[in-house]
Coordinates of C-alpha atoms in Angstrom, one line a residue:
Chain A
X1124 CA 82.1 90.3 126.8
X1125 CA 79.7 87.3 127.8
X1126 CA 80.8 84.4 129.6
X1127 CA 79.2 81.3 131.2
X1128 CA 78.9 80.6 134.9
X1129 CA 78.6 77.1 136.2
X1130 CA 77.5 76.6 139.9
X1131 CA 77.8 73.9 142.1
X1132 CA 76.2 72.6 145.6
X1133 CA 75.7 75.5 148.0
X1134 CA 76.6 78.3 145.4
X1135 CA 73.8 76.6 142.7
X1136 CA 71.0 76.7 145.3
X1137 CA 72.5 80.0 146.6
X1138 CA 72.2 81.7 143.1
X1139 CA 69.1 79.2 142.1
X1140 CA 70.7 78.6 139.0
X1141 CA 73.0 76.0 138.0
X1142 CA 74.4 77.5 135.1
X1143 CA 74.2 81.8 133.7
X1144 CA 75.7 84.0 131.4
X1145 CA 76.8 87.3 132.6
X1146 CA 78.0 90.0 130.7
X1147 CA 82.0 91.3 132.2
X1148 CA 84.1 94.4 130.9
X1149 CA 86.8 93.1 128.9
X1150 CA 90.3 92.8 130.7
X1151 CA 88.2 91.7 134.1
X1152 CA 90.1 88.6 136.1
X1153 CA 89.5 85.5 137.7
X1154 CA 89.5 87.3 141.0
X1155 CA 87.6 90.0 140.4
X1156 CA 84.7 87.9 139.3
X1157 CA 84.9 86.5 142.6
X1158 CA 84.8 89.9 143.7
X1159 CA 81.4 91.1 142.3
X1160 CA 79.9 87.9 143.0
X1161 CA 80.8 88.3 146.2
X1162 CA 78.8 92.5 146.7
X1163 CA 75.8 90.1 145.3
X1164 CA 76.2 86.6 147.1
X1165 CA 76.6 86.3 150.7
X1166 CA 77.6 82.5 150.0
X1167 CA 80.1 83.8 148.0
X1168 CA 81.2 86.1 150.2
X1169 CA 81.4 83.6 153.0
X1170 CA 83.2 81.2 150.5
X1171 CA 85.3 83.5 148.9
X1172 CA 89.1 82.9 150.4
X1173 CA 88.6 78.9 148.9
X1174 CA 86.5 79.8 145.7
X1175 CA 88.9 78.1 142.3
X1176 CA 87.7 78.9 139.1
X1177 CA 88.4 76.6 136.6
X1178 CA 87.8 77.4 132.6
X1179 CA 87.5 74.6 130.0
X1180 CA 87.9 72.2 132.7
X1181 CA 91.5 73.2 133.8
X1182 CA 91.8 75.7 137.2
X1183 CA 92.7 79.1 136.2
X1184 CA 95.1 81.6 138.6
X1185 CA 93.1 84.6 140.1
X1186 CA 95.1 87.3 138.3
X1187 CA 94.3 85.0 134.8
X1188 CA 92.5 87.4 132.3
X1189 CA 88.9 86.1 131.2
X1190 CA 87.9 85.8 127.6
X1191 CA 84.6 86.7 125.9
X1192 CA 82.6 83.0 125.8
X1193 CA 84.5 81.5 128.4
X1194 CA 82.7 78.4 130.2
X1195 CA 83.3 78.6 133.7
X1196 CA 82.7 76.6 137.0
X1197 CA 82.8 78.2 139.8
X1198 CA 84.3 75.4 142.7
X1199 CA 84.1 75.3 146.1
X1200 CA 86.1 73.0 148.4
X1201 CA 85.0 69.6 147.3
X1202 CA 82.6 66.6 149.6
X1203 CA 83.1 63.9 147.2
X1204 CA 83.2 60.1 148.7
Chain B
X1137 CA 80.6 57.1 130.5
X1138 CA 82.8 53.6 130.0
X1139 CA 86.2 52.4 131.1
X1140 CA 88.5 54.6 129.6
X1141 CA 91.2 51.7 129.3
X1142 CA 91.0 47.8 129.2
X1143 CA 92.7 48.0 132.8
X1144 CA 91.0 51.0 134.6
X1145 CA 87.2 51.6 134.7
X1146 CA 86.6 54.9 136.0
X1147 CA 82.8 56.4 135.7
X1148 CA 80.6 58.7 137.4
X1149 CA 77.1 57.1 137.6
X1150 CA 73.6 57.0 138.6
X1151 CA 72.4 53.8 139.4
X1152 CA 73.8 51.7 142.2
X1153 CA 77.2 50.9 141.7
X1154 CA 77.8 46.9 140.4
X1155 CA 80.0 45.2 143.1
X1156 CA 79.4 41.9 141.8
X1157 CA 81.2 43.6 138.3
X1158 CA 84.2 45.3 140.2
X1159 CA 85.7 42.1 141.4
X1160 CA 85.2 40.6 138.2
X1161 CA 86.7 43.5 136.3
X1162 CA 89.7 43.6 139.1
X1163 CA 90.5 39.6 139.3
X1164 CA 90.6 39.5 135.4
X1165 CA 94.0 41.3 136.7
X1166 CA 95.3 37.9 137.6
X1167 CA 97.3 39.7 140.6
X1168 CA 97.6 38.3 143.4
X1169 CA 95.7 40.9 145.6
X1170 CA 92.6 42.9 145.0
X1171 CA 91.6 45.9 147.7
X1172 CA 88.5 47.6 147.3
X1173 CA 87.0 50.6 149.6
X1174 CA 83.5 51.3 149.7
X1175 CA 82.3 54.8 151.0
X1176 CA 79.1 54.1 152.5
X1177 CA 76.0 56.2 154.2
X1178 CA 76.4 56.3 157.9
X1179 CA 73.2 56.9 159.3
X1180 CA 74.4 58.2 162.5
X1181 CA 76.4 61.4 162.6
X1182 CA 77.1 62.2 166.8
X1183 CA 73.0 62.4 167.6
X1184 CA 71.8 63.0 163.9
X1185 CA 70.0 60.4 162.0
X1186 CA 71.3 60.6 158.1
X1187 CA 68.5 59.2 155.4
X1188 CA 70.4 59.7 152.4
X1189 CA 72.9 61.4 150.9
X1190 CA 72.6 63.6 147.5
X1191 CA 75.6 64.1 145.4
X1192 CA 76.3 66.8 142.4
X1193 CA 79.7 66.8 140.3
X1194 CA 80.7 68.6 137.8
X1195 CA 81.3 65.4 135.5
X1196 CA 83.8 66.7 133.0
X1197 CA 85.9 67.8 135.1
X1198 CA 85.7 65.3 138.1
X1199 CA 85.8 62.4 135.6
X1200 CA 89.2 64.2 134.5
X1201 CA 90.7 64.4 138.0
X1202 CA 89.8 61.0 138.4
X1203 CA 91.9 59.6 135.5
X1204 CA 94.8 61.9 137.2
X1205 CA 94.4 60.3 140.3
X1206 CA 94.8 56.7 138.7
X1207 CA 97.6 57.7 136.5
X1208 CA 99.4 58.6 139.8
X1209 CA 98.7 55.6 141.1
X1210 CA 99.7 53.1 138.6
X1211 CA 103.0 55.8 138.5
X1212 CA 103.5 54.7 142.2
X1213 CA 102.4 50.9 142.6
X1214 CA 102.3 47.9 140.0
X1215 CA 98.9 48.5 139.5
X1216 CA 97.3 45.7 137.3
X1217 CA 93.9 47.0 137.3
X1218 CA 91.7 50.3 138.9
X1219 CA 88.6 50.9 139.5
X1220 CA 87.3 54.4 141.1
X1221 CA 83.4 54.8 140.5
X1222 CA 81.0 57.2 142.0
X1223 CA 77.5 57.5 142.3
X1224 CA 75.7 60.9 141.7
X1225 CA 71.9 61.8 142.9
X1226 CA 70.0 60.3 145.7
X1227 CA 72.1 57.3 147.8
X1228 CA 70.0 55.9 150.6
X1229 CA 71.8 55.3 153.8
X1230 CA 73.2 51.6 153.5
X1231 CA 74.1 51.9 149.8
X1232 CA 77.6 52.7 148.0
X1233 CA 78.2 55.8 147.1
X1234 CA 82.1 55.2 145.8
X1235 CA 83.9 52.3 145.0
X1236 CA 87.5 52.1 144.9
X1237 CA 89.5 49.1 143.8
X1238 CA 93.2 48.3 143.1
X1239 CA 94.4 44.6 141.6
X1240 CA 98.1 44.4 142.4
X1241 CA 101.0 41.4 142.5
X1242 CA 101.0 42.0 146.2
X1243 CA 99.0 42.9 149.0
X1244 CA 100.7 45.3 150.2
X1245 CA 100.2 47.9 147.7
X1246 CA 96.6 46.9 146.9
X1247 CA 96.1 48.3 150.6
X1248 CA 97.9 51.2 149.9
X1249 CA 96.6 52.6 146.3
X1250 CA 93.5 52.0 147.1
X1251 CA 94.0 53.7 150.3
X1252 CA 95.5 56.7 148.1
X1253 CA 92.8 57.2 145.8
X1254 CA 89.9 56.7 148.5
X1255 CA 91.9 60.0 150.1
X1256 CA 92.6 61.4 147.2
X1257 CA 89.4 61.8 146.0
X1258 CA 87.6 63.1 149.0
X1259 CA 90.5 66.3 148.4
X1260 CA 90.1 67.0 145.0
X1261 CA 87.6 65.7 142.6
X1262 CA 84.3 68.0 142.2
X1263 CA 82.1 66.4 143.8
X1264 CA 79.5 67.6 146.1
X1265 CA 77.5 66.0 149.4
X1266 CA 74.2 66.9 150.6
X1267 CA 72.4 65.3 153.7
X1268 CA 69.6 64.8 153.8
X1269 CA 68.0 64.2 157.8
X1270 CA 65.4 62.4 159.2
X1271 CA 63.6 65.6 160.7
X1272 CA 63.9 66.7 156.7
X1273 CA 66.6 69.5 157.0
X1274 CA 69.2 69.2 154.9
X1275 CA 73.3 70.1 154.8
X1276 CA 75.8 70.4 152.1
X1277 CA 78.8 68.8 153.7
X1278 CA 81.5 71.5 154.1
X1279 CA 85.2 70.4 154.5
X1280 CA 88.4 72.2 154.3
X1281 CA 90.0 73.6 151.3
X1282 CA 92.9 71.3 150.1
X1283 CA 94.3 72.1 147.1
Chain C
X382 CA 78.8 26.5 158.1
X383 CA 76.6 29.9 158.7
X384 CA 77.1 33.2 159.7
X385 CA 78.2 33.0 163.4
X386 CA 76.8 35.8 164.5
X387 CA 74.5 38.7 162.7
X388 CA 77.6 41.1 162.0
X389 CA 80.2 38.4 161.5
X390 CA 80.2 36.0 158.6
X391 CA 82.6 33.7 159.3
X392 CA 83.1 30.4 157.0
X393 CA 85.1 27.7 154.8
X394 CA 83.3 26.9 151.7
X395 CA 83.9 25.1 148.4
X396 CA 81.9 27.4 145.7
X397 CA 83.3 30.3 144.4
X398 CA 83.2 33.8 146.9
X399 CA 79.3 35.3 147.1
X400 CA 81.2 38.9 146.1
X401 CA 77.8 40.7 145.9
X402 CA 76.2 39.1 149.0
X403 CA 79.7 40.4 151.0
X404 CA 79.1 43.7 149.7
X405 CA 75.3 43.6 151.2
X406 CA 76.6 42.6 154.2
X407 CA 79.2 45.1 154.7
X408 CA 76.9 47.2 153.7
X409 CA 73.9 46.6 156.0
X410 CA 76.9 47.8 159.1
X411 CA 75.6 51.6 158.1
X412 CA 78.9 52.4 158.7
X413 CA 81.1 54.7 156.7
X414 CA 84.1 52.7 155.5
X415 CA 84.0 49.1 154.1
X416 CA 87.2 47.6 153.2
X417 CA 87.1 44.7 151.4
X418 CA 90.5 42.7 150.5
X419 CA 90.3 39.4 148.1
X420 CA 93.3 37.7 147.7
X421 CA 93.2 35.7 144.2
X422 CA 95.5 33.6 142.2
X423 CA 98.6 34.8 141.0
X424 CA 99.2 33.6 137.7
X425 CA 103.0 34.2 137.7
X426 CA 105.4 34.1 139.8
X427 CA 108.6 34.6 138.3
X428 CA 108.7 32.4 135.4
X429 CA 106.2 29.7 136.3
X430 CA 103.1 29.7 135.3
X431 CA 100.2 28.9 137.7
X432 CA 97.0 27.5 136.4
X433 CA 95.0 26.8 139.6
X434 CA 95.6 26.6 142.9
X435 CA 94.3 23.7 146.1
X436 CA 93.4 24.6 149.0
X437 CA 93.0 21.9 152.4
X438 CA 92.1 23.0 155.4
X439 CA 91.3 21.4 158.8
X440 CA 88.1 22.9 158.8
X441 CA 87.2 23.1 162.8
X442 CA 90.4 24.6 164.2
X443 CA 90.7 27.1 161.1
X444 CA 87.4 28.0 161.7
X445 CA 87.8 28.5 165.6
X446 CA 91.2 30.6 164.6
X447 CA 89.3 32.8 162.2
X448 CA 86.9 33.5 164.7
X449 CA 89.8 34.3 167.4
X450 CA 91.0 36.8 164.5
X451 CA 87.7 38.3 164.2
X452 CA 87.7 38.7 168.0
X453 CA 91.0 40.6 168.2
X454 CA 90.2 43.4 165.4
X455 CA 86.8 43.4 167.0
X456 CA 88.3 44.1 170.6
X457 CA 91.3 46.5 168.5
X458 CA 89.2 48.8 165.9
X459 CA 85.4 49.9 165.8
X460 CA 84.0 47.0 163.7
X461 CA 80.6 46.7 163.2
X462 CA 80.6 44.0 160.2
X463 CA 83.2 41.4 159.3
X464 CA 83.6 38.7 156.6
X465 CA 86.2 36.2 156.7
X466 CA 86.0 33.6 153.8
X467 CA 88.1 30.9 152.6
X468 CA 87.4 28.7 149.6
X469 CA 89.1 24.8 149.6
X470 CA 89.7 23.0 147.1
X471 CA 90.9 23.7 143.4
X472 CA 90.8 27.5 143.0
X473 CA 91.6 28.5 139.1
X474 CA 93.7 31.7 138.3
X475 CA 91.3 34.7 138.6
X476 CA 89.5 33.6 141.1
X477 CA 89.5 34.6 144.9
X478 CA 90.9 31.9 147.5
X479 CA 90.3 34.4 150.3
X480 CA 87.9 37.5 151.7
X481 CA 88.0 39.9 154.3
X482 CA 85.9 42.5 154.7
X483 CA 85.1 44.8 157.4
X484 CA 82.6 48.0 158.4
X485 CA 84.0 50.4 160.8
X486 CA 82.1 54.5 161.1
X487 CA 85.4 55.6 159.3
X488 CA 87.8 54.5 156.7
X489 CA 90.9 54.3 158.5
X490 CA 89.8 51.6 160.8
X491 CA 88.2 49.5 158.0
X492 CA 91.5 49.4 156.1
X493 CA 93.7 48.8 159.4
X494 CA 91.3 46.1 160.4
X495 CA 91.2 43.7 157.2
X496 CA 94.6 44.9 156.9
X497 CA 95.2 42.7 160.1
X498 CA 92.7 40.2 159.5
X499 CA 94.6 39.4 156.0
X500 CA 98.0 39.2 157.1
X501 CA 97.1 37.0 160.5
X502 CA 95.0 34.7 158.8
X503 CA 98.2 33.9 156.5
X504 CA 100.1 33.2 159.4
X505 CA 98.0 31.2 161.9
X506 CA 94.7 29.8 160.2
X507 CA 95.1 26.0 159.6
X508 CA 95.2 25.7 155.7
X509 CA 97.5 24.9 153.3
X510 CA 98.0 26.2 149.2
X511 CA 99.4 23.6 146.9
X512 CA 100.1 25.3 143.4
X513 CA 99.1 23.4 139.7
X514 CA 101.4 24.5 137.4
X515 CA 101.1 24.3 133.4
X516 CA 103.7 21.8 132.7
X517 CA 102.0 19.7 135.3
X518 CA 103.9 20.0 138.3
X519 CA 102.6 20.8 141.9
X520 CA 103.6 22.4 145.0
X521 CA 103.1 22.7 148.3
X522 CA 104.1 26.1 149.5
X523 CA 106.1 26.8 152.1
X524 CA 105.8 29.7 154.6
X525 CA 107.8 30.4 157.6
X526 CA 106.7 29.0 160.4
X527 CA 105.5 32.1 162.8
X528 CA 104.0 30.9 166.1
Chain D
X1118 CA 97.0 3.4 174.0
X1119 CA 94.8 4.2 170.5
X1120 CA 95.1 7.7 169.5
X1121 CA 93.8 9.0 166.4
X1122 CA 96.2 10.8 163.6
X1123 CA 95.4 13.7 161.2
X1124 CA 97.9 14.9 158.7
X1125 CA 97.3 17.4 155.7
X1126 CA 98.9 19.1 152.6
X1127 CA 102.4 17.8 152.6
X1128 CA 102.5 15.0 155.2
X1129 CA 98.8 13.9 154.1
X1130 CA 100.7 13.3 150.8
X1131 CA 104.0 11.9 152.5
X1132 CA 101.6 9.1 154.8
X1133 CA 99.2 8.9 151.8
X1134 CA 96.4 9.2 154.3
X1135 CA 94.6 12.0 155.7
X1136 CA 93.4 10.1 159.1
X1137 CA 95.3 6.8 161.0
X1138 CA 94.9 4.7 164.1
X1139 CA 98.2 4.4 165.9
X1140 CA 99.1 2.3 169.2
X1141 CA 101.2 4.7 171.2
X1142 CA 103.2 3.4 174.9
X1143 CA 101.2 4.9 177.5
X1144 CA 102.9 8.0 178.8
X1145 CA 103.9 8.9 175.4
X1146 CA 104.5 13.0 174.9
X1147 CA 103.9 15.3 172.2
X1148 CA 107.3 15.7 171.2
X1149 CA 108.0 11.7 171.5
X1150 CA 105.4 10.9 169.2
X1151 CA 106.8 13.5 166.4
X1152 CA 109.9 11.7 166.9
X1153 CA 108.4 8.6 166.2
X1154 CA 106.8 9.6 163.0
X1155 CA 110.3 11.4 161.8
X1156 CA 112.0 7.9 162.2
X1157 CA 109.7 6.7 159.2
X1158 CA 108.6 9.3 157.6
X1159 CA 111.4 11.6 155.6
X1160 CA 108.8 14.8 155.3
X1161 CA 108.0 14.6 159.0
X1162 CA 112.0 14.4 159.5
X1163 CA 112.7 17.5 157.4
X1164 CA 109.5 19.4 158.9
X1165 CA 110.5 18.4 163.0
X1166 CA 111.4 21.3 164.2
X1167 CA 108.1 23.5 162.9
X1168 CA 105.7 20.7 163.6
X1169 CA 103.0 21.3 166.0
X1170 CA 100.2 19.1 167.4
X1171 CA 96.7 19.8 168.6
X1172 CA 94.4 17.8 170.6
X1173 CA 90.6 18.4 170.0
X1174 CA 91.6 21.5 167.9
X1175 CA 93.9 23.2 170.8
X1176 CA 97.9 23.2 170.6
X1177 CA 99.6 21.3 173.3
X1178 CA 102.9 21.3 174.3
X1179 CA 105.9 19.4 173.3
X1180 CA 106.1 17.9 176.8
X1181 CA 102.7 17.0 177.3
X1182 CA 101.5 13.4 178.0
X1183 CA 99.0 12.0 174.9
X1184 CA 95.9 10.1 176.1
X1185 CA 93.8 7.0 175.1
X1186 CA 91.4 8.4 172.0
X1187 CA 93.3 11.3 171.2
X1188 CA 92.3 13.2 168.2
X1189 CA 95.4 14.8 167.2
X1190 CA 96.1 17.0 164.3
X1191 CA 99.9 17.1 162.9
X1192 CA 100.1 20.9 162.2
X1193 CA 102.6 21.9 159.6
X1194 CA 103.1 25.7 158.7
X1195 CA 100.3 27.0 157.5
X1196 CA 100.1 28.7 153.7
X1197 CA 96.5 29.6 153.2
X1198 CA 95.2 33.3 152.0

């Protein structure tokens, strides 16, 4: 299945991309993204204990299923104000 | 991206934010106290020198945790009017980069919404800050993971 | 009467509040936190309709006591800006009568410090409210006295 | 003596003047003089015992002794913000 990626901050400049489709075995979970971001991302590795995923705009749990054509960001603990 | 009701203006925006507008927006309340917070650049950190600030959000989803933080607030306080703007991009050192703003009967809980959503914000809404240095480095701000 | 020093702006005044030129001032601190607290007219209070408000002052010793209030949350909290304006004379609903404002390197001392400024202004600076209501009446208000 | 008066809000209403010229006894205290005005004056009456009075914009004390030329200011409680 293909989904969309949306990066952030450190993780955008870390991947030099703000936003990518990636292609995921069906079944795989919000946590296990994080997972093989992580083998390929030291920042995302380093970040990976406070990484939320959020799809549509609402934060998923890690053990949520993904769907094919999901949209989603990838947040790291926010610096706002 | 406009006010989203006749009594709350909440946007995320790129130009400098409008003071002069706030307080007209948050006296048209016709409350008897009005508390705004700006968040400004500080250009001294301990010894480093700050030049500006660079913010990202992601828009759709900050603008929504935005209108939750209001909603909480006007659950909590009498409030007559809100305002919670931020500024995204480049924000030289000596400019606004959020505005917060309560109109309510009393003083009291002017002080403290607006002291609610200033520290509400800074937890949860996605947005991101880079500084930028006067020896030309630059950090994203890191802070602890409240959720 | 003029600013009384470069990071205090201290002054009685019968035009409407400069909100934009307080912002820029507060601003020019390059601090982090600027808390900014108007207090404008109610327009009801209970069942009686204000329509403007009159303010007398006597101008010298409420100027000398503002500047004593300015002192103390200078001497208390971190301040490197403050603003302390009082309009006199009439004052229509939706309008500010009052601003404080203050700079300080972080948040929390900005909104303790106008915090103060607000509430010991109300209790010590020499002028005095009288309400216009719609059907015509007026009234002075009355406070407790707090030496 | 000659001292100068100042009254506002309430009592500026009540005298229906904001400055007078009154002949005190020489000798006269603070608190004398307040008596004085209360004896004409209901407002001042009702408002005694919260009345305070400056000279040359600094509070003195009940018991002090007025001067010649006094400027003093008939403080009432205060209501601005």
């Amino acid at each position: 299945m293909i989904v969309t990626l949306r990066f952030f901050s450190v993780l955008r400049e870390a991947f030099g991309a703000g936003v990518v489709e990636v292609e995921l075995e069906a079944g795989t979970t919000g946590a296990e993204l994080i997972e093989l971001l992580a083998v390929n991302n030291e920042e995302v590795e380093k970040l990976q204990s406070v990484i939320r995923l959020a799809v549509n705009d609402d934060y998923i749990d890690p053990t949520s299923l993904l769907s094919d054509g999901d949209d989603i960001a990838v947040i790291t603990p926010v610096s706002g104000g | 991206m406009a006010a989203s009701s006749p009594n709350e203006w909440i946007e995320i925006m790129e130009d400098e934010l409008p003071t002069a507008v706030v307080h007209e927006f948050l006296y048209a309340g016709e409350g008897g106290g009005v508390c705004i917070f700006a968040g400004t650049t500080r250009r001294f950190t301990g010894e480093k020198e700050t030049v500006r600030l660079f913010y990202e959000a992601h828009n759709s989803m900050a603008l929504k945790e935005m209108r939750a933080l209001v909603s909480r607030a006007t659950e909590t306080w009498p409030v007559l009017k809100a305002v919670l703007l931020h500024r995204t991009g480049e924000v030289a050192v000596g400019q606004a980069s959020v505005i917060v703003g309560v109109t309510t009967p009393h003083r009291d809980d002017a002080f403290l919404a607006s002291r609610f959503l200033i520290d509400e914000l800074k937890k949860s809404v996605q947005i991101w800050k880079k500084e930028v240095y006067r020896n030309g480095s630059t950090e994203w701000v890191e802070t602890d993971w409240e959720s």
